[in-house]
Amino acid sequence: MYSFGELRPDERRAGLHLLLGGIDDPDRNETIEAGLETMLAAPHDHLLIGARSGERLSAVVWGTRSGDDSLLVGDPGLASGLVDADEAVAGIAKCLADAADRLGLVLVQVMLGPQRIDLAPCFLSAGWERATRLEYLAARIGPENEPIDRREVDSASDWRWVDADSLAPGALQRLVAATHEDSQDCPFLEGRRSPAELLATYARSSESGTALWRVLLDDDEPVGCVLAGLQGGGTQIEWIYFGVARNRRGMGLGDRLAEHGFAQARSIGVGMIVLGLDESNEPARRLYARWGFRVWDRRLVLLRWRERPSSPLL
């Protein structure tokens, strides 16, 4: 029999140890200490939920706020030799949903990697929704993605890049809405998140906030964006959101956005760009392949959504 609930402060070290595979070594111990410091610095941004058998932790999940009303959860950590993992994880899934309701969270996403994908039925049986599969891509900065000299091409045009923060109020939200129209990227968000909510989540998800967000204008009309952010202590850039307005697709703007994103990375001095992609988005997969991106991880996304009134949705 299991009991389920948030971990007490004195259980957190054991919980992180379980999440890291239950193996003792100096590197993992340093990671545990860093995790404890992170939780201590922002306790309301983290949620550790476990399954206990007596006083022994059998399974743990760690959720981190990715916005004011959303939570991102990684792979469950399981005790070595656990024979009834399905029961433990199903209980955690229900407990996690209850905690999300108590905290007023609207969206909770669990990201299951290849080693934990067999646990998906535990969440589905607890009322979670199978949303999509994500691919995580990376590209090293190199000769294969050198910027193209467009001075002659652009000499008679009105293309120009601006910082997203320089746009008029509401302009970036309208652009994000336009890029989501008939998009193949994460369709499970359609009708569930407003552009303002998405942008708030994006701003919170990197080390640089909105400082590296760039928008492409054509005669002062926003037509595409690369919302980038520093990650890994400034060692790499993530393209948090990358989109072209529906009425401008098929004009090569995706390559123009990618070119600018690589030029930006070079100017900052980072050596790698990473991003996440809905695996069903074939046009985007072809674009990123042209620019040297390769898959390094895959995740199954399970979703728990709580309806509530909101601003205009996508």
Coordinates of C-alpha atoms in Angstrom, one line a residue, residues 13-264:
R13 CA 17.3 15.0 -0.8
A14 CA 16.1 11.4 -1.1
G15 CA 13.6 12.4 -3.7
L16 CA 16.2 14.1 -5.9
H17 CA 18.5 11.1 -5.4
L18 CA 15.7 8.9 -6.7
L19 CA 15.1 11.2 -9.7
L20 CA 18.8 10.9 -10.6
G21 CA 18.7 7.1 -10.6
G22 CA 19.5 6.3 -7.0
I23 CA 23.2 6.2 -7.8
D24 CA 25.9 7.8 -5.5
D25 CA 28.7 9.6 -7.2
P26 CA 30.2 13.1 -6.8
D27 CA 28.7 14.6 -9.9
R28 CA 25.2 13.5 -9.0
N29 CA 25.6 14.7 -5.4
E30 CA 26.6 18.1 -6.7
T31 CA 23.4 18.1 -8.9
I32 CA 21.3 17.2 -5.9
E33 CA 22.8 20.1 -3.9
A34 CA 22.1 22.4 -6.8
G35 CA 18.5 21.2 -7.0
L36 CA 18.0 21.7 -3.2
E37 CA 19.4 25.3 -3.5
T38 CA 17.0 26.0 -6.5
M39 CA 14.0 24.8 -4.5
L40 CA 15.1 26.8 -1.4
A41 CA 15.5 30.0 -3.5
A42 CA 12.0 29.7 -5.2
P43 CA 9.9 27.2 -3.2
H44 CA 6.7 28.2 -4.9
D45 CA 8.1 27.4 -8.3
H46 CA 8.7 23.7 -7.5
L47 CA 6.5 20.7 -6.7
L48 CA 7.9 17.3 -5.5
I49 CA 5.4 14.6 -5.2
G50 CA 6.1 11.0 -4.1
A51 CA 4.7 7.6 -3.4
R52 CA 5.7 6.2 0.0
S53 CA 5.7 2.6 1.2
G54 CA 5.9 3.1 4.9
E55 CA 8.8 5.6 5.3
R56 CA 10.5 4.5 2.0
L57 CA 10.1 6.6 -1.1
S58 CA 9.2 4.4 -4.0
A59 CA 8.5 6.9 -6.8
V60 CA 8.9 10.7 -7.3
V61 CA 8.1 13.4 -9.8
W62 CA 9.4 17.0 -9.9
G63 CA 7.3 19.7 -11.4
T64 CA 8.6 23.2 -12.2
R65 CA 6.4 26.2 -13.0
S66 CA 6.8 27.3 -16.6
G67 CA 4.3 30.2 -16.2
D68 CA 2.0 31.7 -13.6
D69 CA -0.5 28.9 -14.1
S70 CA 1.4 26.0 -15.7
L71 CA 3.7 23.3 -14.6
L72 CA 6.3 21.2 -16.5
V73 CA 7.0 17.7 -15.1
G74 CA 9.9 15.4 -16.1
D75 CA 10.4 11.6 -16.0
P76 CA 9.3 9.9 -12.7
G77 CA 12.1 8.5 -10.6
L78 CA 11.6 4.9 -9.4
A79 CA 13.2 3.0 -6.6
S80 CA 15.4 0.1 -7.7
G81 CA 13.6 -3.2 -7.9
L82 CA 10.1 -1.6 -7.7
V83 CA 7.7 -4.4 -8.8
D84 CA 4.5 -2.4 -8.7
A85 CA 5.6 0.8 -10.4
D86 CA 2.3 1.2 -12.3
E87 CA 0.4 1.5 -9.0
A88 CA 2.9 4.0 -7.6
V89 CA 2.9 6.2 -10.7
A90 CA -0.9 6.1 -11.2
G91 CA -1.3 7.3 -7.6
I92 CA 1.3 10.1 -8.2
A93 CA -0.5 11.1 -11.4
K94 CA -3.8 11.6 -9.4
C95 CA -2.0 13.3 -6.5
L96 CA -0.3 15.7 -9.0
A97 CA -3.6 16.6 -10.6
D98 CA -5.1 17.3 -7.1
A99 CA -2.1 19.5 -6.2
A100 CA -2.5 21.4 -9.5
D101 CA -6.1 22.1 -8.7
R102 CA -5.2 23.3 -5.2
L103 CA -2.6 25.6 -6.6
G104 CA -4.9 27.0 -9.3
L105 CA -2.8 25.6 -12.2
V106 CA -4.5 25.4 -15.5
L107 CA -2.0 23.4 -17.5
V108 CA 0.3 20.6 -16.4
Q109 CA 2.5 18.8 -18.9
V110 CA 4.4 15.5 -18.2
M111 CA 7.3 14.8 -20.5
L112 CA 8.1 11.1 -20.7
G113 CA 11.4 10.1 -22.2
P114 CA 12.1 6.8 -24.0
Q115 CA 13.0 5.0 -20.8
R116 CA 9.7 5.9 -19.1
I117 CA 7.3 5.9 -21.9
D118 CA 5.8 2.6 -20.7
L119 CA 4.4 4.6 -17.7
A120 CA 2.1 6.6 -20.0
P121 CA -1.0 4.3 -19.2
C122 CA -0.6 5.2 -15.5
F123 CA -1.3 8.8 -16.4
L124 CA -4.0 8.1 -18.9
S125 CA -5.9 5.9 -16.4
A126 CA -5.8 8.9 -14.0
G127 CA -7.6 11.1 -16.6
W128 CA -4.6 12.7 -18.3
E129 CA -4.6 13.3 -22.1
R130 CA -2.0 12.1 -24.6
A131 CA -1.1 15.4 -26.4
T132 CA 1.8 14.8 -28.8
R133 CA 5.4 13.6 -29.2
L134 CA 8.1 16.2 -29.2
E135 CA 11.5 16.0 -30.8
Y136 CA 14.4 17.9 -29.3
L137 CA 16.9 19.1 -32.0
A138 CA 20.3 20.7 -31.8
A139 CA 22.7 22.3 -34.3
R140 CA 26.3 23.3 -33.9
I141 CA 27.3 26.6 -35.3
G142 CA 29.4 25.8 -38.4
P143 CA 30.0 26.4 -42.1
E144 CA 26.8 24.5 -43.1
N145 CA 24.7 27.3 -41.5
E146 CA 26.7 30.4 -42.5
P147 CA 24.5 33.5 -43.2
I148 CA 23.7 34.3 -46.8
D149 CA 24.7 37.8 -48.1
R150 CA 21.3 39.3 -48.8
R151 CA 22.4 42.9 -49.4
E152 CA 21.5 42.7 -53.1
V153 CA 18.3 40.7 -52.6
D154 CA 17.1 43.1 -49.9
S155 CA 18.3 46.4 -51.4
A156 CA 14.9 47.1 -52.9
S157 CA 12.8 45.6 -50.2
D158 CA 11.5 46.8 -46.8
W159 CA 12.6 43.7 -44.8
R160 CA 14.1 44.6 -41.5
W161 CA 14.6 43.0 -38.1
V162 CA 13.6 44.7 -34.8
D163 CA 13.7 43.7 -31.1
A164 CA 10.3 42.4 -30.0
D165 CA 10.3 44.7 -27.1
S166 CA 10.2 47.7 -29.5
L167 CA 6.8 46.7 -31.0
A168 CA 3.6 48.5 -30.2
P169 CA 1.6 47.0 -27.4
G170 CA -0.3 43.9 -28.6
A171 CA 1.6 43.6 -31.9
L172 CA 3.7 40.6 -30.8
Q173 CA 0.5 38.9 -29.5
R174 CA -1.2 39.4 -32.8
L175 CA 1.8 38.0 -34.7
V176 CA 1.9 34.9 -32.5
A177 CA -1.8 34.4 -33.2
A178 CA -1.2 34.7 -36.9
T179 CA 1.7 32.2 -36.8
H180 CA -0.5 29.6 -35.1
E181 CA -3.2 29.8 -37.7
D182 CA -3.3 26.3 -39.5
S183 CA 0.0 25.5 -37.8
Q184 CA 1.2 21.9 -37.4
D185 CA 3.1 22.8 -34.3
C186 CA 1.5 21.6 -31.0
P187 CA -2.1 21.7 -32.2
F188 CA -3.2 20.5 -28.7
L189 CA -2.7 24.1 -27.5
E190 CA -5.4 25.4 -29.9
G191 CA -8.2 27.0 -28.1
R192 CA -6.5 26.6 -24.7
R193 CA -3.8 29.2 -24.4
S194 CA -3.9 32.9 -25.4
P195 CA -1.0 34.6 -27.1
A196 CA -0.4 36.6 -23.9
E197 CA -0.2 33.4 -21.8
L198 CA 2.2 31.7 -24.3
L199 CA 4.5 34.8 -24.3
A200 CA 4.5 35.0 -20.6
T201 CA 5.6 31.3 -20.4
Y202 CA 8.2 31.8 -23.1
A203 CA 9.7 34.8 -21.3
R204 CA 10.0 32.8 -18.1
S205 CA 11.6 29.8 -19.7
S206 CA 15.1 31.1 -20.4
E207 CA 18.0 32.9 -18.7
S208 CA 17.7 36.0 -20.8
G209 CA 13.9 36.8 -20.7
T210 CA 12.9 38.7 -23.8
A211 CA 16.3 40.3 -24.6
L212 CA 16.9 38.0 -27.6
W213 CA 13.4 38.1 -29.1
R214 CA 13.5 39.3 -32.7
V215 CA 10.8 40.1 -35.2
L216 CA 10.9 40.3 -39.0
L217 CA 9.0 43.3 -40.5
D218 CA 7.9 43.8 -44.1
D219 CA 7.1 47.4 -44.6
D220 CA 6.5 47.7 -40.8
E221 CA 4.2 44.6 -40.8
P222 CA 5.4 41.8 -38.4
V223 CA 5.6 38.7 -40.5
G224 CA 7.7 36.3 -38.5
C225 CA 9.7 35.9 -35.3
V226 CA 12.5 34.1 -33.6
L227 CA 12.0 34.2 -29.8
A228 CA 15.4 33.0 -28.5
G229 CA 16.8 32.6 -25.0
L230 CA 20.0 31.7 -23.4
Q231 CA 20.2 28.3 -21.6
G232 CA 22.9 26.3 -19.8
G233 CA 24.6 29.2 -18.1
G234 CA 24.8 31.1 -21.4
T235 CA 26.5 28.3 -23.3
Q236 CA 23.7 27.7 -25.8
I237 CA 20.6 29.4 -27.4
E238 CA 17.2 27.9 -27.5
W239 CA 14.7 28.9 -30.1
I240 CA 11.8 29.0 -27.7
Y241 CA 9.3 30.0 -30.5
F242 CA 9.9 30.3 -34.2
G243 CA 7.0 31.2 -36.5
V244 CA 5.8 32.7 -39.8
A245 CA 2.4 34.3 -40.2
R246 CA 0.1 32.1 -42.2
N247 CA -0.3 34.6 -45.1
R248 CA 3.5 34.7 -45.6
R249 CA 4.2 31.0 -45.7
G250 CA 5.7 29.5 -48.8
M251 CA 7.9 32.6 -49.5
G252 CA 11.1 31.3 -47.9
L253 CA 10.7 33.2 -44.7
G254 CA 11.5 30.2 -42.6
D255 CA 15.0 30.1 -44.1
R256 CA 15.3 33.9 -43.5
L257 CA 14.3 33.5 -39.8
A258 CA 16.8 30.6 -39.4
E259 CA 19.6 32.5 -41.0
H260 CA 19.0 35.4 -38.7
G261 CA 18.9 33.1 -35.7
F262 CA 22.3 31.6 -36.5
A263 CA 23.7 35.1 -37.1
Q264 CA 22.4 36.1 -33.7

